[in-house]
Short mmCIF file of C-alpha atoms and ligand atoms in Angstrom, two decimals:
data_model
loop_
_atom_site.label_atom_id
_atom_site.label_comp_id
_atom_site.label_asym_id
_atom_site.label_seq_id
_atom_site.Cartn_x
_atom_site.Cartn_y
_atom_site.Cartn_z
CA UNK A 1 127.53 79.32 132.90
CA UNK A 2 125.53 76.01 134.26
CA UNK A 3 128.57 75.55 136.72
CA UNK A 4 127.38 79.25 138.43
CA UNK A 5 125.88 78.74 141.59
CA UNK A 6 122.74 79.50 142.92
CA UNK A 7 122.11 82.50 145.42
CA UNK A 8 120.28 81.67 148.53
CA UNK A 9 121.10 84.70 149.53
CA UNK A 10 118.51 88.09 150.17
CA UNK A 11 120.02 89.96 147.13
CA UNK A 12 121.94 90.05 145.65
CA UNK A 13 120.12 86.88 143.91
CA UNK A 14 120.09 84.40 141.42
CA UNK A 15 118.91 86.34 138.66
CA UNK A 16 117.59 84.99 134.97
CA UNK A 17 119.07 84.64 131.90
CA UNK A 18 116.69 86.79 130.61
CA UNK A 19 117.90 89.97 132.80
CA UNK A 20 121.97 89.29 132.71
CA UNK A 21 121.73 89.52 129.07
CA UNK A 22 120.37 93.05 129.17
CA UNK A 23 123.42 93.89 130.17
CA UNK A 24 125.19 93.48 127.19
CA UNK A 25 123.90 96.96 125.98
CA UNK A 26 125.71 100.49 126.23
CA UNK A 27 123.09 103.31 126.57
CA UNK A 28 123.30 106.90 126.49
CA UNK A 29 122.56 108.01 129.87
CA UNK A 30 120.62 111.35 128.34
CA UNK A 31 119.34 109.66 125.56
CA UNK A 32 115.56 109.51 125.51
CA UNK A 33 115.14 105.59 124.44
CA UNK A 34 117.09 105.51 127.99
CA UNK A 35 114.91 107.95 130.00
CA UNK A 36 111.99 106.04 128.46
CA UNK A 37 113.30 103.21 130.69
CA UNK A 38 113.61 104.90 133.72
CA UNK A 39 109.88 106.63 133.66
CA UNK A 40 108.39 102.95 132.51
CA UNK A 41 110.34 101.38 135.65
CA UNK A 42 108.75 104.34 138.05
CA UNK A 43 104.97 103.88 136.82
CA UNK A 44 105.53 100.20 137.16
CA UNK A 45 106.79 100.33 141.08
CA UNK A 46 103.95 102.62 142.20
CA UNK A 47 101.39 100.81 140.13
CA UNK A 48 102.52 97.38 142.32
CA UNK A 49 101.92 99.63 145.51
CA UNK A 50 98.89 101.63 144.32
CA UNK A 51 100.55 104.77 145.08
CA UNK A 52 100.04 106.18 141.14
CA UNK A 53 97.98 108.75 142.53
CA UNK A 54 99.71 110.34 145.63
CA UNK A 55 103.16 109.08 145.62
CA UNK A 56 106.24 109.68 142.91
CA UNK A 57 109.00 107.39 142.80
CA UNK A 58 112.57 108.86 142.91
CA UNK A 59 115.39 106.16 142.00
CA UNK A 60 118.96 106.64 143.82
CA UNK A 61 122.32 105.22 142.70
CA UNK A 62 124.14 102.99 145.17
CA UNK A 63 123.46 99.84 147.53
CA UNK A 64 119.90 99.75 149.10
CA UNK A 65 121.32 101.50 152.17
CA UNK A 66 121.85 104.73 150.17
CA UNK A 67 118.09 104.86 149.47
CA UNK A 68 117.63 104.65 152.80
CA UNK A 69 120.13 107.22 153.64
CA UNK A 70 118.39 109.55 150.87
CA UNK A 71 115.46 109.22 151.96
CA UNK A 72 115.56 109.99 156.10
CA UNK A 73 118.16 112.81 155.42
CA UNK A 74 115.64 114.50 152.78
CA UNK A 75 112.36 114.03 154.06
CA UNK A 76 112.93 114.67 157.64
CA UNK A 77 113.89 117.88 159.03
CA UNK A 78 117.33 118.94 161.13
CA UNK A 79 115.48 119.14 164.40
CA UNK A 80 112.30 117.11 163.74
CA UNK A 81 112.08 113.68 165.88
CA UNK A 82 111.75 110.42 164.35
CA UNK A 83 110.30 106.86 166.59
CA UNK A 84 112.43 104.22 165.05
CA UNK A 85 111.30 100.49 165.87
CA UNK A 86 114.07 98.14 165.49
CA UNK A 87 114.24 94.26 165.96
CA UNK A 88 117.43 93.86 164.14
CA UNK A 89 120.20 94.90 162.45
CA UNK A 90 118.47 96.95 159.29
CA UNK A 91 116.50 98.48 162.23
CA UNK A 92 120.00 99.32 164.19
CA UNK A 93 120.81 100.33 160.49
CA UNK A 94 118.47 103.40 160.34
CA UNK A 95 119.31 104.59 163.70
CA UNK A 96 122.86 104.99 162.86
CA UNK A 97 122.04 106.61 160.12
CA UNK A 98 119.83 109.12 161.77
CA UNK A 99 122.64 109.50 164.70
CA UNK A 100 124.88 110.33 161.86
CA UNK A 101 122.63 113.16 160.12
CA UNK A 102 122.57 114.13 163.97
CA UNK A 103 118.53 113.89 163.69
CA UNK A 104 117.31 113.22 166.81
CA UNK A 105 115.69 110.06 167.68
CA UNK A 106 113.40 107.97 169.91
CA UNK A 107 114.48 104.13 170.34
CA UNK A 108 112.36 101.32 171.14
CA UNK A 109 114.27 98.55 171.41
CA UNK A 110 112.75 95.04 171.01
CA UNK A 111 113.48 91.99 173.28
CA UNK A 112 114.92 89.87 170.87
CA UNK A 113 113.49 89.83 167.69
CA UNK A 114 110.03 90.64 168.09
CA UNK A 115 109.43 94.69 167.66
CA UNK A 116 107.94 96.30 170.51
CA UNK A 117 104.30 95.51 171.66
CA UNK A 118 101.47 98.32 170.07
CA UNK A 119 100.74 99.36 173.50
CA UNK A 120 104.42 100.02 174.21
CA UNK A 121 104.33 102.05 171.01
CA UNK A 122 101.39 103.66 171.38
CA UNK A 123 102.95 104.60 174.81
CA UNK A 124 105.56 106.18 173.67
CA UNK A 125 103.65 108.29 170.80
CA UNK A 126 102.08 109.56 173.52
CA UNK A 127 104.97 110.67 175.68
CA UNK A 128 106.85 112.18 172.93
CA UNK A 129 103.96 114.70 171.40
CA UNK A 130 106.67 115.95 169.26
CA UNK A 131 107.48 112.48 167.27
CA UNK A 132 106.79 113.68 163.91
CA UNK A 133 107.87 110.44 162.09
CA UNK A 134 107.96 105.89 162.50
CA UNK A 135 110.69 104.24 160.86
CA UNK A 136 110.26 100.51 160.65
CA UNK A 137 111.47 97.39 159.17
CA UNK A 138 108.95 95.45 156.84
CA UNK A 139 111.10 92.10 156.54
CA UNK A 140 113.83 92.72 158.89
CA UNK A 141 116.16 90.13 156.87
CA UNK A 142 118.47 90.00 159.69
CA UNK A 143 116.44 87.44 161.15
CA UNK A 144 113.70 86.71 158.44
CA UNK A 145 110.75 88.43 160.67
CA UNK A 146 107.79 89.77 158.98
CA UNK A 147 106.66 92.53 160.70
CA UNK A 148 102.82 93.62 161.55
CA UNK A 149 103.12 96.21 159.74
CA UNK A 150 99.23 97.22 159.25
CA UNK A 151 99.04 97.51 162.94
CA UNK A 152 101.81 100.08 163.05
CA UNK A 153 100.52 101.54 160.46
CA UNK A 154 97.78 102.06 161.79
CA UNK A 155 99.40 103.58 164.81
CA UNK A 156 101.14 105.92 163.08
CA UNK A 157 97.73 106.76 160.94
CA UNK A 158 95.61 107.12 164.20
CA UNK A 159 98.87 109.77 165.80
CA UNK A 160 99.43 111.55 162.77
CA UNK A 161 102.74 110.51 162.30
CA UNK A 162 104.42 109.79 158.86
CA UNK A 163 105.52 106.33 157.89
CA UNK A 164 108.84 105.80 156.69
CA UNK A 165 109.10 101.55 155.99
CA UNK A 166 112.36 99.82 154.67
CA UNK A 167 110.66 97.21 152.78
CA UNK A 168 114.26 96.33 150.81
CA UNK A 169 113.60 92.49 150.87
CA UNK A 170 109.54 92.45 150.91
CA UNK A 171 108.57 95.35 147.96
CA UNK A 172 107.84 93.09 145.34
CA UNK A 173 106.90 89.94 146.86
CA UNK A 174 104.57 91.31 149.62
CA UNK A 175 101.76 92.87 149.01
CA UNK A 176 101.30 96.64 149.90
CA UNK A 177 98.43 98.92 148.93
CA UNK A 178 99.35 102.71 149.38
CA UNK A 179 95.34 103.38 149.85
CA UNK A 180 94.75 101.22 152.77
CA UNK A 181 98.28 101.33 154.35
CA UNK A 182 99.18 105.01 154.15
CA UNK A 183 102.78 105.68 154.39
CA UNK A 184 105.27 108.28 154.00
CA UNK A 185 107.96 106.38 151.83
CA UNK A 186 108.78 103.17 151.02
CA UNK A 187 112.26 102.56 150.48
CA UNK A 188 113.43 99.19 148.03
CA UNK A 189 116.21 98.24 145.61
CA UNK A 190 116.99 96.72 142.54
CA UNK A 191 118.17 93.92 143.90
CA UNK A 192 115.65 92.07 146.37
CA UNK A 193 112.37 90.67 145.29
CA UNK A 194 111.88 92.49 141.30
CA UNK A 195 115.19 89.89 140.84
CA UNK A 196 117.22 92.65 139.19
CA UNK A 197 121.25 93.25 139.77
CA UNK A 198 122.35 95.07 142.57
CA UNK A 199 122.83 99.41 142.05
CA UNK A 200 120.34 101.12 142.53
CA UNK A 201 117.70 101.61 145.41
CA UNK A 202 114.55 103.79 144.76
CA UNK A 203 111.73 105.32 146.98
CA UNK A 204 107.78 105.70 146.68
CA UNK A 205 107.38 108.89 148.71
CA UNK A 206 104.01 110.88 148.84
CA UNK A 207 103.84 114.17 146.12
CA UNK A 208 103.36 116.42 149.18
CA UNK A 209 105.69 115.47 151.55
CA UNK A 210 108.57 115.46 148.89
CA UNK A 211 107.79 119.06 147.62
CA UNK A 212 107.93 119.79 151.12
CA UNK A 213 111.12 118.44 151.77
CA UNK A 214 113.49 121.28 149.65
CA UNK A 215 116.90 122.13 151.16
CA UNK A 216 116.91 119.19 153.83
CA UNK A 217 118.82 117.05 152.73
CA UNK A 218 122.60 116.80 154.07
CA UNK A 219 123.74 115.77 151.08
CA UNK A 220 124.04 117.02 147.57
CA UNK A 221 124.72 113.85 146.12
CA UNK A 222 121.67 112.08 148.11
CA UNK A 223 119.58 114.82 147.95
CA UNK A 224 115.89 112.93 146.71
CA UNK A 225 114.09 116.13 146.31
CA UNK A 226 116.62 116.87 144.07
CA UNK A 227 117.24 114.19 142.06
CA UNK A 228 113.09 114.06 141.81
CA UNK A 229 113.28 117.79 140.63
CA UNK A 230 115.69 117.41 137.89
CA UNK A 231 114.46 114.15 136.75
CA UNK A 232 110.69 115.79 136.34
CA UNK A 233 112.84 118.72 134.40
CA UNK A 234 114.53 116.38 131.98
CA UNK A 235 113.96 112.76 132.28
CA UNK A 236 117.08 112.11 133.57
CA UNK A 237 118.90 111.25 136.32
CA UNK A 238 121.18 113.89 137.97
CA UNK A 239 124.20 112.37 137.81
CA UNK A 240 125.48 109.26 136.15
CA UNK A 241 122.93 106.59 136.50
CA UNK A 242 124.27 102.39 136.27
CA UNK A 243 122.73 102.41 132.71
CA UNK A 244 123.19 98.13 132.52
CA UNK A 245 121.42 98.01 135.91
CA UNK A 246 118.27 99.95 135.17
CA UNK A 247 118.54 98.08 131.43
CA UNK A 248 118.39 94.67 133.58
CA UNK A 249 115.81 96.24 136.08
CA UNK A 250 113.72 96.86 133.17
CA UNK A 251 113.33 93.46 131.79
CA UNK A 252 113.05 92.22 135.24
CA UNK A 253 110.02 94.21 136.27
CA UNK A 254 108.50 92.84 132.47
CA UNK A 255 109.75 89.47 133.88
CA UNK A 256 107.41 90.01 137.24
CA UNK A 257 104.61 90.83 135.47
CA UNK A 258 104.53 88.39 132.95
CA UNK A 259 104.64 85.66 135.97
CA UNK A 260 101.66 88.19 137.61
CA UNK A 261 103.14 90.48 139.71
CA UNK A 262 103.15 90.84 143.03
CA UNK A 263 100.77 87.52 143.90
CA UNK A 264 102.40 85.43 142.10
CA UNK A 265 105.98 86.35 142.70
CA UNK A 266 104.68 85.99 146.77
CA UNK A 267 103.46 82.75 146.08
CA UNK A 268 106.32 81.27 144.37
CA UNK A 269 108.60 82.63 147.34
CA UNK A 270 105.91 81.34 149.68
CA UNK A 271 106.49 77.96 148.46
CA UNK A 272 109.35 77.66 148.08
CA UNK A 273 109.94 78.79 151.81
CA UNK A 274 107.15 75.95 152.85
CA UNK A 275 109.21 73.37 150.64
CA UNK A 276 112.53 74.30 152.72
CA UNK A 277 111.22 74.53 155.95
CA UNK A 278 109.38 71.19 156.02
CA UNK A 279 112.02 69.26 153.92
CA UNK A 280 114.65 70.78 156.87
CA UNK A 281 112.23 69.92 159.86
CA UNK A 282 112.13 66.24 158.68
CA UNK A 283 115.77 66.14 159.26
CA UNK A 284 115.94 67.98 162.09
CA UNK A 285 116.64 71.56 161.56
CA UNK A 286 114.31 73.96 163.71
CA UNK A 287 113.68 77.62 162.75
CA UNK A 288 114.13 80.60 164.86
CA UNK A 289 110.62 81.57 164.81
CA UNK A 290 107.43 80.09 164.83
CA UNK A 291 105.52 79.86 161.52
CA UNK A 292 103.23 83.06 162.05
CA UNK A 293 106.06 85.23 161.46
CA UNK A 294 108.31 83.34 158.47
CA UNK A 295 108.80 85.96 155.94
CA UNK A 296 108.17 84.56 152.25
CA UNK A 297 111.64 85.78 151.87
CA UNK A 298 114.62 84.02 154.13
CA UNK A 299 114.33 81.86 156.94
CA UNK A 300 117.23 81.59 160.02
CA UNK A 301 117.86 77.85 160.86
CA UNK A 302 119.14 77.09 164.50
CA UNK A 303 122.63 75.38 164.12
CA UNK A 304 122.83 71.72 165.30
CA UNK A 305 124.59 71.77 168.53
CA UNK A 306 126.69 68.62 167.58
CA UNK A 307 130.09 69.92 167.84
CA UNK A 308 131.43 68.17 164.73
CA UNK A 309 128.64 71.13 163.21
CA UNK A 310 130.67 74.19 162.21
CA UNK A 311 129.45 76.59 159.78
CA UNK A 312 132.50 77.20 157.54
CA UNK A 313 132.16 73.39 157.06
CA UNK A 314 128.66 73.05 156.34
CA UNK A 315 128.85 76.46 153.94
CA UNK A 316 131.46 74.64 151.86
CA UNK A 317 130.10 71.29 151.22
CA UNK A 318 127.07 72.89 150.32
CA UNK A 319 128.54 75.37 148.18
CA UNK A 320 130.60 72.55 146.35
CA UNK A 321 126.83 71.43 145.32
CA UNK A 322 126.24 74.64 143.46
CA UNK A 323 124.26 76.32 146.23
CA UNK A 324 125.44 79.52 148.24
CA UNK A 325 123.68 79.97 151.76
CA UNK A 326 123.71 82.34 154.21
CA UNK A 327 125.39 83.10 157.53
CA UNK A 328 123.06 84.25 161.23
CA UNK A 329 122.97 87.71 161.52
CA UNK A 330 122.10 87.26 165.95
CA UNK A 331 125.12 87.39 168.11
CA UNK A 332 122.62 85.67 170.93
CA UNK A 333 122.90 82.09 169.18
CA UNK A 334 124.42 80.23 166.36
CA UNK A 335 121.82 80.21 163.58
CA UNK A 336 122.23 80.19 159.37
CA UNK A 337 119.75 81.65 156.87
CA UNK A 338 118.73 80.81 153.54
CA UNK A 339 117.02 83.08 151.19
CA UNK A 340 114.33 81.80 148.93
CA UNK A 341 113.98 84.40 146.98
CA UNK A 342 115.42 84.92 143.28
CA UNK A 343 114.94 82.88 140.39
CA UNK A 344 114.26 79.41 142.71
CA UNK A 345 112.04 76.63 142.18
CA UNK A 346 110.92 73.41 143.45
CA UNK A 347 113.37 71.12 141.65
CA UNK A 348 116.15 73.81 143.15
CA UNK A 349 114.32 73.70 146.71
CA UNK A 350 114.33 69.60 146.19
CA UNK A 351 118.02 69.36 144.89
CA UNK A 352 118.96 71.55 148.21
CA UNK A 353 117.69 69.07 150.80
CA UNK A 354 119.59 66.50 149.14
CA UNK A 355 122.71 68.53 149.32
CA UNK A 356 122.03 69.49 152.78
CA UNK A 357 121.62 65.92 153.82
CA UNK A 358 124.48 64.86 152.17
CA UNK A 359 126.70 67.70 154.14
CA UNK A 360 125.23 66.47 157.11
CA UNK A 361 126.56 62.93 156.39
CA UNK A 362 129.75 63.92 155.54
CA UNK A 363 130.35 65.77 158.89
CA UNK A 364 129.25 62.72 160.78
CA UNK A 365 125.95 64.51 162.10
CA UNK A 366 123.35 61.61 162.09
CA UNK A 367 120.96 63.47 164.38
CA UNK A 368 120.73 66.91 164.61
CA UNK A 369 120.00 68.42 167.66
CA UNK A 370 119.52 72.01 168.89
CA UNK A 371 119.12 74.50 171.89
CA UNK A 372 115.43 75.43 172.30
CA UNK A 373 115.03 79.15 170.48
CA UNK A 374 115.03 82.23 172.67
CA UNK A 375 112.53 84.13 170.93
CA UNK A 376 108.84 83.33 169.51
C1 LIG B 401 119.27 94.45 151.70
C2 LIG B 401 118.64 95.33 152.73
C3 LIG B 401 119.01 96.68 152.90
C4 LIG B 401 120.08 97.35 152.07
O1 LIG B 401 121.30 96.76 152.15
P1 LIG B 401 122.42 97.18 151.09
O2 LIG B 401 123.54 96.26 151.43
O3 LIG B 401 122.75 98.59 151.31
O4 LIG B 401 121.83 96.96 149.73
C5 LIG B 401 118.33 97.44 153.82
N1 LIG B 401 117.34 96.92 154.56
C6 LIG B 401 116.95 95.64 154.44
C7 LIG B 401 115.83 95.14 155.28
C8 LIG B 401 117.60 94.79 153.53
O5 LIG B 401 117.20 93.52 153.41
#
């Protein structure tokens, strides 16, 4: 086991020893010791949001993406328009999938990888009268941006329009309070900050909007009215649920409180993050974006521009250390990531700038250099 390595990676994640061995566990998938899991797990998400009063969570089987997918093809109707604000490739990810439900949509592309400006948006709310929903990115992990998301909230708030937010990599770590940032649904997984294993995604949507939402969906399988319906019935999930994953969830999300929930868990990331990007700077290493918009959760380094520097290299030295990092996600210039999420902490932060020195050594790189960023 100690020879496993380390994920610096945005989930799946280096999870604890705590949650793999809750695994080892068969349940009965009807079984009510089993649907006692699944309602504790629901209170406990909306409680970290503050949504116990006006949203319901609805868990879906499959990859975060299936949430996602769920949730857009449920909640909004065949002909209704949706604003989707996209600064990366999770961004590009809902647009696709609201091209392939055929819902129609209004794009505002960003110049890099900041989203559009609020008076851009708040442009085009006003053109398009008939924009009945905002999908947005909270971390887009593609590049590690945290988005403003309180200011498009309060767009959306101010033009009536409902919220959808894919806050995969930031539910958990950064703080959200349903009562002062009103949204529609927020879409998460298993996988990301609560440290579980990956298998599940699940949504906080608001009580009224779901009841609303009957015979939408596309899908009978992703149907989240559905699944909420039949799970308020019996307690169950509608079909078979990954009974090892929501075991593991479980003790994860007893894990996150017992370190103090959603402040602490940001704080930990937070640091670890300011541990990583300073340690890098020393040697070099510049990030994509300036400090005001480093997520808590991964960070994209700018590749040296040394040509004995090649990725594959680099990956392998490190990963012959015990650490697994991450490839760039731009195609506009050669960058890597590293997740800091997971169960990481300083000594692991410390032991990776050795490692990352040592790689740089062993590819001959005694100064690293790089191409000024194109974005912020
Ligand atoms: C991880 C992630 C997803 C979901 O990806 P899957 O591979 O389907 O789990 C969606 N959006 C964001 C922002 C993510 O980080």
């Amino acid at each position: 086991m100690h020879t496993e390595p380390l994920l610096l990676t945005p989930g799946p994640l280096t999870t604890s020893a705590q949650t793999k061995r809750a695994m080892l566990r068969d349940w009965g998938s009807w079984d009510v010791d089993f649907n006692q899991l699944t309602a504790d797990i629901g209170a406990y998400l909306l409680a970290c949001a503050n949504a116990t009063e006006t949203h319901v969570c609805v868990p879906m089987q499959g990859s975060g993406t299936f949430a996602v997918e769920a949730t857009l093809g449920t909640l909004i109707a065949p002909t209704s328009k949706t604003l989707v604000l996209s600064n990366g490739a999770y961004g590009q990810r809902m647009e696709t999938i609201l091209q392939y439900l055929q819902r129609p949509t209004v794009v505002l592309p960003s110049d890099g990888v900041q989203l559009p400006s609020s008076a851009d948006i708040e442009h085009c709310l006003r053109t398009h009268p008939d924009i009945a929903q905002v999908a947005v990115v909270h971390c887009e992990t593609s590049s590690g941006m945290l988005n403003p998301l309180e200011e498009i909230a309060a767009l959306a708030a101010r033009y009536q329009k409902h919220l959808i937010i894919d806050s995969m990599s930031a539910f958990g770590a950064v703080p959200i309070d349903a009562q002062k940032l009103p949204f529609a649904a927020l879409v998460s997984s298993a996988n990301k900050c609560f440290e579980g294993v990956p298998g599940f995604g699940f949504v906080l949507v608001e009580r009224q909007l779901l009841s609303a939402s009957a015979g939408q969906s596309h899908s009978l399988a992703m149907d989240l009215y559905d699944q909420w319906q039949y799970m308020q019935r019996t307690g169950q999930w509608r079909f078979t649920p990954p009974t090892h994953v929501v075991a593991a969830f479980h003790t994860a999300l007893e894990q996150h409180r017992a370190e103090g929930g959603v402040p602490a868990r940001h704080a930990r990331y937070a640091r670890n993050r300011d541990r990583l990007v300073e340690g890098l700077r020393q040697q070099g290493f510049a990030t994509l974006l300036s400090d005001a918009w480093l997520s808590p959760i991964i960070t994209t380094f700018l590749s040296p521009t040394d040509p004995r520097f090649t990725f594959s290299q680099f990956y392998a030295l490190i990963k012959a250390q015990g650490f697994l990092i991450y490839p760039g996600k731009l195609t506009t210039q050669e960058t890597f990531r590293i997740g800091h999420i997971g169960q990481l902490h300083d000594a692991d932060i410390d032991r990776l700038l050795t490692v990352v020195a040592s790689a740089l050594d062993t590819m001959g790189i005694t100064q690293v250099t790089q191409n000024t960023p194109i974005s912020a």
